Short mmCIF file of C-alpha atoms and ligand atoms in Angstrom, two decimals:
data_model
loop_
_atom_site.label_atom_id
_atom_site.label_comp_id
_atom_site.label_asym_id
_atom_site.label_seq_id
_atom_site.Cartn_x
_atom_site.Cartn_y
_atom_site.Cartn_z
CA GLN A 26 18.51 -37.59 111.76
CA THR A 27 14.47 -38.72 111.18
CA VAL A 28 13.26 -35.78 113.21
CA LEU A 29 15.72 -33.54 111.63
CA ARG A 30 14.99 -34.39 108.37
CA ALA A 31 11.60 -34.39 109.23
CA LEU A 32 11.96 -30.48 109.66
CA THR A 33 14.08 -30.05 107.29
CA ALA A 34 11.97 -31.31 104.43
CA ALA A 35 9.52 -29.02 106.09
CA GLY A 36 11.42 -26.31 105.02
CA PHE A 37 12.78 -24.90 108.15
CA GLU A 38 16.55 -24.98 109.86
CA ALA A 39 17.30 -28.06 113.48
CA ARG A 40 19.83 -28.15 114.54
CA VAL A 41 20.40 -30.43 117.88
CA VAL A 42 21.63 -28.57 120.83
CA GLY A 43 23.58 -28.60 124.49
CA GLY A 44 24.46 -31.23 126.28
CA ALA A 45 24.40 -33.50 123.33
CA VAL A 46 26.70 -31.59 120.85
CA ARG A 47 28.64 -30.90 124.02
CA ASN A 48 29.22 -34.05 125.43
CA ALA A 49 29.66 -35.96 121.98
CA LEU A 50 32.46 -32.93 121.08
CA LEU A 51 34.01 -33.75 125.18
CA GLY A 52 33.83 -37.38 124.23
CA HIS A 53 30.81 -38.44 127.00
CA PRO A 54 28.22 -40.54 126.86
CA ILE A 55 25.18 -38.72 126.05
CA SER A 56 21.94 -38.54 127.91
CA ASP A 57 19.11 -37.01 126.01
CA ILE A 58 18.67 -35.13 122.60
CA ASP A 59 17.35 -31.81 122.58
CA ILE A 60 16.88 -30.59 119.46
CA ALA A 61 15.92 -26.56 118.32
CA THR A 62 14.57 -25.61 115.47
CA THR A 63 12.98 -22.41 113.03
CA ALA A 64 9.21 -24.02 113.51
CA THR A 65 7.39 -22.72 116.06
CA PRO A 66 5.99 -25.75 118.66
CA ASP A 67 2.04 -26.01 115.85
CA GLU A 68 4.63 -26.14 112.94
CA VAL A 69 6.31 -28.78 115.08
CA VAL A 70 3.40 -30.97 115.80
CA THR A 71 2.04 -30.82 112.33
CA VAL A 72 5.54 -31.76 110.77
CA ALA A 73 5.53 -34.50 113.01
CA SER A 74 2.37 -35.89 112.49
CA ALA A 75 2.84 -35.79 108.77
CA ALA A 76 5.74 -37.11 108.95
CA GLY A 77 4.39 -40.40 111.20
CA LEU A 78 6.05 -39.40 113.72
CA ARG A 79 4.18 -39.04 117.89
CA SER A 80 4.39 -36.07 119.00
CA ILE A 81 3.78 -34.99 122.80
CA PRO A 82 3.05 -31.32 123.30
CA THR A 83 5.52 -30.91 126.65
CA GLY A 84 5.27 -27.50 127.10
CA LEU A 85 4.30 -25.26 124.44
CA ALA A 86 3.94 -22.36 126.53
CA HIS A 87 7.98 -22.50 126.12
CA GLY A 88 7.74 -23.69 122.83
CA THR A 89 9.31 -27.31 123.47
CA VAL A 90 7.34 -30.30 121.90
CA THR A 91 8.47 -34.01 122.33
CA VAL A 92 8.81 -35.74 119.62
CA LEU A 93 8.96 -39.72 119.60
CA ALA A 94 10.64 -41.90 116.72
CA GLU A 95 12.29 -44.70 116.81
CA GLY A 96 11.47 -45.28 121.24
CA GLN A 97 13.38 -42.24 120.91
CA ALA A 98 11.71 -38.66 123.00
CA PHE A 99 13.61 -35.95 121.33
CA GLU A 100 12.53 -32.49 123.27
CA VAL A 101 12.45 -30.27 119.72
CA THR A 102 12.33 -26.32 121.15
CA THR A 103 11.52 -23.19 118.58
CA LEU A 104 14.31 -20.71 119.29
CA ARG A 105 13.45 -18.69 121.85
CA ALA A 106 14.83 -14.45 122.65
CA ASP A 107 14.04 -13.74 127.37
CA VAL A 108 11.93 -11.60 126.86
CA GLU A 109 11.84 -10.47 130.90
CA THR A 110 13.89 -12.23 133.52
CA ASP A 111 13.19 -12.40 136.97
CA GLY A 112 16.16 -14.15 138.26
CA ARG A 113 14.38 -17.65 137.90
CA HIS A 114 12.08 -17.65 135.07
CA ALA A 115 11.74 -15.45 131.66
CA ARG A 116 9.16 -15.21 129.84
CA VAL A 117 10.66 -15.81 126.06
CA ALA A 118 9.32 -14.43 123.05
CA PHE A 119 9.84 -17.04 120.45
CA SER A 120 12.58 -16.06 117.31
CA ARG A 121 13.71 -16.85 114.38
CA ASP A 122 17.79 -16.33 114.59
CA TRP A 123 19.63 -18.86 116.21
CA SER A 124 22.03 -16.00 118.09
CA THR A 125 19.54 -14.68 120.01
CA ASP A 126 19.02 -18.38 121.03
CA ALA A 127 22.83 -18.97 121.87
CA SER A 128 22.89 -15.43 123.70
CA ARG A 129 20.49 -16.55 126.03
CA ARG A 130 21.67 -20.05 126.69
CA ASP A 131 23.61 -20.20 130.06
CA PHE A 132 27.63 -21.48 129.30
CA THR A 133 29.41 -21.68 125.52
CA ILE A 134 30.07 -25.05 125.80
CA ASN A 135 26.38 -25.42 126.52
CA ALA A 136 25.51 -23.51 123.34
CA LEU A 137 26.55 -25.20 120.48
CA TYR A 138 24.64 -26.65 117.87
CA CYS A 139 24.74 -29.71 115.00
CA SER A 140 23.18 -29.97 111.95
CA ALA A 141 22.30 -33.20 110.70
CA ASP A 142 25.44 -33.54 108.30
CA GLY A 143 27.48 -32.53 111.48
CA THR A 144 28.17 -29.12 111.23
CA VAL A 145 29.24 -27.30 114.16
CA HIS A 146 27.24 -24.32 113.82
CA ASP A 147 29.99 -21.73 116.93
CA LEU A 148 28.36 -18.72 117.13
CA VAL A 149 29.79 -17.50 121.02
CA GLY A 150 33.02 -19.68 120.81
CA GLY A 151 32.32 -22.63 122.65
CA LEU A 152 35.08 -25.24 120.64
CA ALA A 153 37.56 -23.27 121.91
CA ASP A 154 36.00 -23.24 125.09
CA ILE A 155 35.42 -27.40 124.57
CA ALA A 156 38.80 -28.18 123.87
CA ALA A 157 40.33 -25.77 126.69
CA ARG A 158 37.71 -27.92 129.22
CA ARG A 159 36.79 -23.35 130.00
CA VAL A 160 33.37 -23.10 131.81
CA ARG A 161 32.62 -19.66 130.95
CA PHE A 162 29.37 -17.55 130.92
CA ILE A 163 27.57 -16.74 127.47
CA GLY A 164 28.02 -12.43 127.90
CA ASP A 165 28.61 -10.92 131.19
CA ALA A 166 28.82 -13.00 133.92
CA GLY A 167 27.31 -10.82 136.64
CA ALA A 168 24.69 -10.02 133.97
CA ARG A 169 23.37 -14.46 133.19
CA ILE A 170 24.22 -14.99 137.07
CA ARG A 171 21.18 -11.91 138.08
CA GLU A 172 19.20 -13.26 135.61
CA ASP A 173 18.99 -16.14 136.46
CA TYR A 174 20.54 -17.18 139.79
CA LEU A 175 20.06 -21.01 139.35
CA ARG A 176 23.34 -20.29 137.59
CA ILE A 177 25.80 -19.99 140.73
CA LEU A 178 25.04 -23.18 141.25
CA ARG A 179 24.83 -24.11 137.26
CA LEU A 180 28.88 -22.76 136.74
CA PHE A 181 30.43 -25.28 139.30
CA ARG A 182 28.45 -28.64 138.40
CA PHE A 183 29.52 -28.08 134.95
CA HIS A 184 32.86 -26.96 135.78
CA ALA A 185 32.97 -30.20 137.99
CA ALA A 186 31.32 -31.81 135.52
CA TYR A 187 33.78 -30.75 131.96
CA GLY A 188 36.50 -28.02 132.98
CA THR A 189 39.46 -28.02 134.11
CA GLY A 190 41.77 -26.11 137.32
CA PRO A 191 40.25 -23.84 139.09
CA VAL A 192 36.36 -22.78 138.60
CA ASP A 193 36.30 -19.23 135.80
CA ARG A 194 37.45 -16.39 137.76
CA ALA A 195 34.43 -13.52 136.73
CA GLY A 196 32.27 -16.29 136.65
CA LEU A 197 33.32 -17.02 140.49
CA ALA A 198 33.74 -13.52 140.90
CA ALA A 199 29.55 -12.63 139.98
CA ALA A 200 28.87 -15.81 141.59
CA ILE A 201 29.59 -14.43 144.85
CA ASP A 202 28.54 -10.58 143.84
CA GLY A 203 25.19 -12.31 142.90
CA ARG A 204 24.68 -14.16 146.30
CA ASP A 205 21.75 -12.55 148.22
CA GLY A 206 19.72 -14.44 144.99
CA LEU A 207 20.27 -17.60 146.41
CA GLU A 208 17.46 -16.70 148.43
CA ARG A 209 15.37 -16.85 145.69
CA LEU A 210 15.66 -20.58 144.58
CA SER A 211 13.76 -23.25 145.29
CA GLY A 212 14.39 -26.39 147.22
CA GLU A 213 13.65 -28.42 144.59
CA ARG A 214 16.62 -26.77 142.01
CA ILE A 215 19.72 -26.16 143.81
CA ALA A 216 18.62 -30.40 144.98
CA ALA A 217 18.68 -31.27 141.73
CA GLU A 218 21.59 -29.14 140.16
CA MET A 219 23.65 -30.74 144.41
CA ARG A 220 23.08 -33.98 142.62
CA LYS A 221 24.62 -33.50 140.31
CA LEU A 222 27.89 -31.34 141.22
CA LEU A 223 28.53 -33.67 144.00
CA LEU A 224 28.70 -36.85 141.17
CA ALA A 225 30.71 -34.60 139.14
CA PRO A 226 34.19 -36.34 138.20
CA ASP A 227 36.01 -32.94 140.11
CA ALA A 228 33.42 -32.57 142.87
CA GLY A 229 35.91 -32.50 145.94
CA PRO A 230 38.60 -29.58 144.62
CA VAL A 231 35.08 -27.67 142.69
CA VAL A 232 32.62 -28.42 146.09
CA ARG A 233 36.47 -27.10 148.26
CA GLU A 234 36.20 -24.29 146.11
CA MET A 235 32.80 -23.63 147.03
CA SER A 236 32.59 -23.91 150.50
CA GLU A 237 35.88 -21.66 150.53
CA THR A 238 34.10 -18.41 149.08
CA GLY A 239 31.39 -19.00 151.54
CA LEU A 240 29.04 -19.76 148.92
CA LEU A 241 27.61 -23.72 149.97
CA THR A 242 26.55 -22.77 153.70
CA LEU A 243 24.17 -20.19 152.24
CA ILE A 244 23.18 -22.62 149.70
CA LEU A 245 22.91 -25.58 151.76
CA ARG A 246 22.57 -23.52 154.98
CA VAL A 247 24.71 -26.69 157.56
CA VAL A 248 28.15 -26.52 158.21
CA PRO A 249 29.77 -27.79 155.20
CA ARG A 250 33.00 -30.33 154.92
CA PRO A 251 34.64 -30.12 151.82
CA SER A 252 37.61 -32.21 153.02
CA VAL A 253 34.92 -34.93 153.93
CA LEU A 254 33.65 -35.10 151.23
CA GLU A 255 37.08 -36.16 149.28
CA THR A 256 36.84 -38.66 151.88
CA ALA A 257 33.95 -40.00 150.50
CA ILE A 258 34.51 -40.07 147.57
CA ALA A 259 38.01 -42.04 148.53
CA VAL A 260 36.57 -45.27 149.95
CA GLU A 261 33.76 -45.09 147.48
CA ALA A 262 36.38 -45.47 144.96
CA ALA A 263 38.54 -48.22 147.10
CA ALA A 264 35.26 -50.15 148.27
CA GLY A 265 34.85 -50.49 144.51
CA LEU A 266 31.40 -48.67 144.44
CA SER A 267 30.02 -45.99 142.65
CA GLY A 268 29.59 -42.29 143.81
CA ASP A 269 26.05 -42.03 145.95
CA ALA A 270 24.70 -38.55 145.85
CA MET A 271 22.42 -39.15 149.43
CA LEU A 272 26.23 -40.24 150.75
CA ARG A 273 28.11 -37.77 149.73
CA LEU A 274 26.13 -35.28 150.77
CA SER A 275 25.73 -36.52 154.09
CA ALA A 276 29.74 -36.11 154.15
CA LEU A 277 28.84 -32.85 153.27
CA ALA A 278 26.54 -31.53 155.40
CA LEU A 279 26.64 -34.37 158.05
CA GLY A 280 28.34 -33.29 160.97
CA VAL A 281 26.12 -33.44 163.51
CA GLU A 282 22.57 -35.24 163.36
CA GLU A 283 20.46 -32.81 164.02
CA ASP A 284 21.46 -30.90 160.91
CA ALA A 285 19.25 -34.65 159.23
CA GLU A 286 16.01 -33.00 159.45
CA LEU A 287 16.67 -29.13 158.82
CA LEU A 288 19.21 -31.34 155.15
CA SER A 289 16.79 -32.00 154.24
CA ASN A 290 14.15 -29.41 154.12
CA ARG A 291 16.10 -27.56 152.80
CA LEU A 292 15.83 -29.46 149.87
CA LYS A 293 12.85 -31.00 150.31
CA LEU A 294 14.30 -34.82 150.28
CA SER A 295 11.31 -37.33 149.34
CA THR A 296 11.12 -39.41 151.79
CA GLU A 297 13.28 -41.95 150.99
CA GLU A 298 15.62 -39.69 149.67
CA SER A 299 16.28 -38.41 153.92
CA ALA A 300 15.96 -42.13 154.22
CA GLN A 301 19.36 -42.74 153.00
CA LEU A 302 20.84 -39.60 155.00
CA MET A 303 23.41 -40.84 157.32
CA PRO A 304 24.91 -38.45 159.61
CA ILE A 305 28.63 -38.93 159.31
CA VAL A 306 30.18 -38.50 162.65
CA TYR A 307 33.69 -39.88 164.12
CA GLY A 308 33.80 -42.05 166.91
CA SER A 309 31.98 -45.13 166.19
CA ASP A 310 33.18 -48.48 167.52
CA LEU A 311 32.27 -49.86 163.72
CA THR A 312 36.09 -50.36 162.97
CA PRO A 313 37.92 -52.77 162.21
CA ALA A 314 39.34 -53.27 165.63
CA LEU A 315 35.77 -55.05 166.07
CA PRO A 316 35.36 -58.70 167.20
CA ALA A 317 34.43 -60.97 164.67
CA ALA A 318 31.01 -61.84 166.83
CA ASP A 319 30.43 -58.20 167.03
CA ARG A 320 30.59 -57.29 164.08
CA ARG A 321 27.93 -60.46 163.01
CA ARG A 322 26.03 -59.54 166.14
CA ARG A 323 25.43 -55.79 164.74
CA LEU A 324 25.07 -57.10 160.76
CA TYR A 325 22.08 -58.89 162.18
CA ARG A 326 20.54 -56.46 164.67
CA ILE A 327 21.27 -53.25 161.11
CA GLY A 328 20.05 -55.96 159.25
CA VAL A 329 22.26 -56.01 155.39
CA ALA A 330 20.15 -52.63 153.63
CA ARG A 331 21.56 -49.98 156.61
CA TRP A 332 25.57 -52.46 157.41
CA GLN A 333 26.61 -51.24 153.78
CA ARG A 334 26.64 -47.68 154.88
CA ALA A 335 26.94 -48.00 158.28
CA VAL A 336 30.62 -49.13 157.94
CA LEU A 337 30.78 -46.48 155.08
CA SER A 338 29.94 -43.26 157.37
CA SER A 339 32.22 -45.26 159.82
CA TRP A 340 34.86 -45.24 157.47
CA ILE A 341 34.27 -42.27 156.14
CA ALA A 342 34.45 -40.58 159.88
CA ASN A 343 36.84 -42.95 161.28
CA GLY A 344 39.64 -44.37 159.06
CA SER A 345 41.30 -43.60 156.21
CA ALA A 346 40.78 -44.61 152.59
CA ALA A 347 43.53 -45.86 152.05
CA ASP A 348 43.27 -48.64 155.49
CA ARG A 349 41.63 -52.14 153.25
CA SER A 350 41.04 -54.13 156.19
CA TRP A 351 37.70 -52.10 155.80
CA ILE A 352 36.68 -54.05 152.98
CA ASP A 353 36.38 -57.24 154.85
CA LEU A 354 34.45 -55.44 157.33
CA LEU A 355 31.94 -54.22 154.28
CA ARG A 356 31.60 -57.51 152.92
CA LEU A 357 30.49 -59.63 156.01
CA PRO A 358 27.81 -59.30 154.27
CA ASP A 359 28.83 -61.74 151.61
CA SER A 360 30.93 -63.93 153.94
CA TRP A 361 28.90 -64.63 156.81
CA PRO A 362 24.35 -64.81 155.24
CA VAL A 363 22.43 -63.42 158.25
CA PRO A 364 20.31 -66.19 159.90
CA ARG A 365 17.13 -66.70 161.11
CA LEU A 366 15.95 -67.32 164.43
CA PRO A 367 16.06 -70.90 164.03
CA VAL A 368 12.79 -71.09 166.74
CA ARG A 369 9.51 -69.53 165.92
CA GLY A 370 6.28 -68.28 167.93
CA ALA A 371 4.07 -71.87 166.30
CA ASP A 372 7.42 -74.33 167.64
CA LEU A 373 6.95 -72.59 171.49
CA ILE A 374 3.22 -73.00 171.22
CA ALA A 375 3.79 -76.52 170.12
CA ALA A 376 5.94 -77.06 172.93
CA GLY A 377 3.40 -76.72 175.39
CA MET A 378 3.11 -72.65 176.07
CA PRO A 379 0.12 -70.86 176.49
CA ALA A 380 -0.19 -68.49 173.48
CA GLY A 381 0.22 -64.86 174.64
CA PRO A 382 2.22 -61.66 175.79
CA GLN A 383 4.76 -64.49 177.24
CA VAL A 384 5.76 -66.33 173.52
CA GLY A 385 7.11 -62.85 172.27
CA ALA A 386 8.79 -62.46 175.46
CA ALA A 387 10.09 -66.02 175.21
CA LEU A 388 11.74 -65.60 172.36
CA ALA A 389 13.68 -62.12 173.29
CA ARG A 390 15.42 -64.27 175.66
CA LEU A 391 15.71 -67.03 173.01
CA GLU A 392 17.14 -65.02 170.62
CA ALA A 393 19.94 -62.93 173.46
CA TYR A 394 20.81 -66.80 174.38
CA TRP A 395 21.35 -67.34 170.72
CA LEU A 396 23.07 -63.96 170.08
CA ALA A 397 25.29 -64.65 172.90
CA GLU A 398 26.60 -67.90 171.65
CA ASP A 399 27.60 -66.15 168.63
CA PHE A 400 24.59 -68.01 166.54
CA LYS A 401 25.41 -72.07 167.15
CA PRO A 402 22.73 -73.11 168.81
CA ASP A 403 20.24 -75.18 167.10
CA ARG A 404 16.51 -74.88 166.85
CA ASP A 405 16.55 -78.07 169.18
CA ALA A 406 18.93 -76.45 171.22
CA LEU A 407 16.60 -73.44 172.12
CA LEU A 408 13.96 -75.53 172.36
CA ALA A 409 15.68 -77.72 174.70
CA ARG A 410 17.05 -74.62 176.59
CA LEU A 411 12.63 -73.35 177.25
CA GLY A 412 12.68 -76.20 178.80
CA ASP A 413 15.63 -75.61 181.78
CA GLU A 414 13.13 -72.05 181.43
CA PRO A 415 11.83 -71.05 185.03
P1 ATP B 504 22.77 -32.44 131.30
O1 ATP B 504 24.14 -33.41 131.16
O2 ATP B 504 23.09 -32.29 132.56
O3 ATP B 504 20.79 -32.80 130.46
P2 ATP B 504 22.35 -30.89 129.05
O4 ATP B 504 23.51 -29.13 128.98
O5 ATP B 504 21.37 -30.64 129.02
O6 ATP B 504 23.36 -31.51 130.34
P3 ATP B 504 20.07 -28.71 131.08
O7 ATP B 504 20.14 -28.61 132.76
O8 ATP B 504 19.28 -30.25 130.17
O9 ATP B 504 21.94 -29.56 130.59
O10 ATP B 504 19.72 -27.95 129.95
C1 ATP B 504 19.75 -28.33 128.22
C2 ATP B 504 20.20 -26.48 127.37
O11 ATP B 504 19.45 -25.28 127.95
C3 ATP B 504 21.39 -26.57 128.70
O12 ATP B 504 22.81 -26.86 127.68
C4 ATP B 504 22.32 -24.88 128.53
O13 ATP B 504 22.13 -24.35 126.27
C5 ATP B 504 20.43 -24.41 128.10
N1 ATP B 504 20.35 -24.11 129.64
C6 ATP B 504 19.33 -24.86 130.69
N2 ATP B 504 19.27 -24.44 132.05
C7 ATP B 504 19.67 -23.06 131.88
C8 ATP B 504 20.16 -22.21 132.16
N3 ATP B 504 19.11 -22.27 133.96
N4 ATP B 504 19.57 -20.73 131.39
C9 ATP B 504 20.65 -20.60 130.17
N5 ATP B 504 20.58 -21.98 130.20
C10 ATP B 504 19.93 -22.84 130.58
MG1 MG B 505 20.29 -32.19 129.74
#
């Protein structure tokens, strides 16, 4: 209200647009609030400062100024028209026409505007599509995709998040028709859309549809396994865990270890994300059939951080979501805090062993014995054993 009022008081029009309006109408949570206005970026800066609001010239060339009000950031963007498109980026001109601004947006549900008094302005039939949970391009789907091929991924992503039933037929046909344009997209943009898609409520069936058309293979450049993704989603739910994009991506696309590097390069994943990729392959022995002592030894060796992912991975590949016996395996770190070897190098030296590589070797032998004895020998027992060694 503060930002909208500052702009309208200065004689400009200003409305909330896009995701915030869509989500408010759907009853979904709202992340950030974008505002569209007839004011030019310079005018936005002037109005903000006159109203005592701080502003940051985020993307002046695209018409965006970030205005801060009550600790929250609002992206205020001047109404625009696409002058030229090249399949990904558009050259834009500022405009004063709401209908032009609406028609350059991708989907009807993303082009609703809301004034400060709560009036929703629908210039493209978005309200009917919100009601029908329909994700539909504004205008001709083929033409809209040729302007920006990222919209192929956005079609599936928004459908998985807000749509119902199968993906819009005209959109799907246009996506197939425009598939060669996928080659122009950067790994980072593909990854950003894929992360959101994989975490969307309908990710399973929508990814299956993407896969059946062959589009997913072109996008990821590895062999997709939509049924494994569906198992992963069911396993996460059975385990009471929230969705994990890298686990889901691993389920979908990492049928062989070798593909981890390919996928990581393709999607330009960060080192941190790449480390979370985990091939989900059949035949692990980390299953509920593993005897208790072996479970403990395995957990000790790989550590708590890797344990959960390793169990989930094996559960997805070798089990079924309905089988509750995996839960105990998964929760082992809760019931069994991982112990530390009760002797250290300093203890061995204090017991008379000269410092040097033999200390590490002796520690390794004691650790192997301690593990074989299921972590039972205490410090004294281990030091006593040291004395017995040759
Ligand atoms: P999210 O909750 O995922 O952020 P959003 O609707 O805010 O959803 P953004 O990608 O942040 O999505 O984009 C904001 C708005 O800008 C969209 O609602 C849409 O109107 C417009 N938009 C964004 N990207 C495109 C695009 N590639 N082509 C056309 N319009 C777009
Ligand atoms: Mg957004």
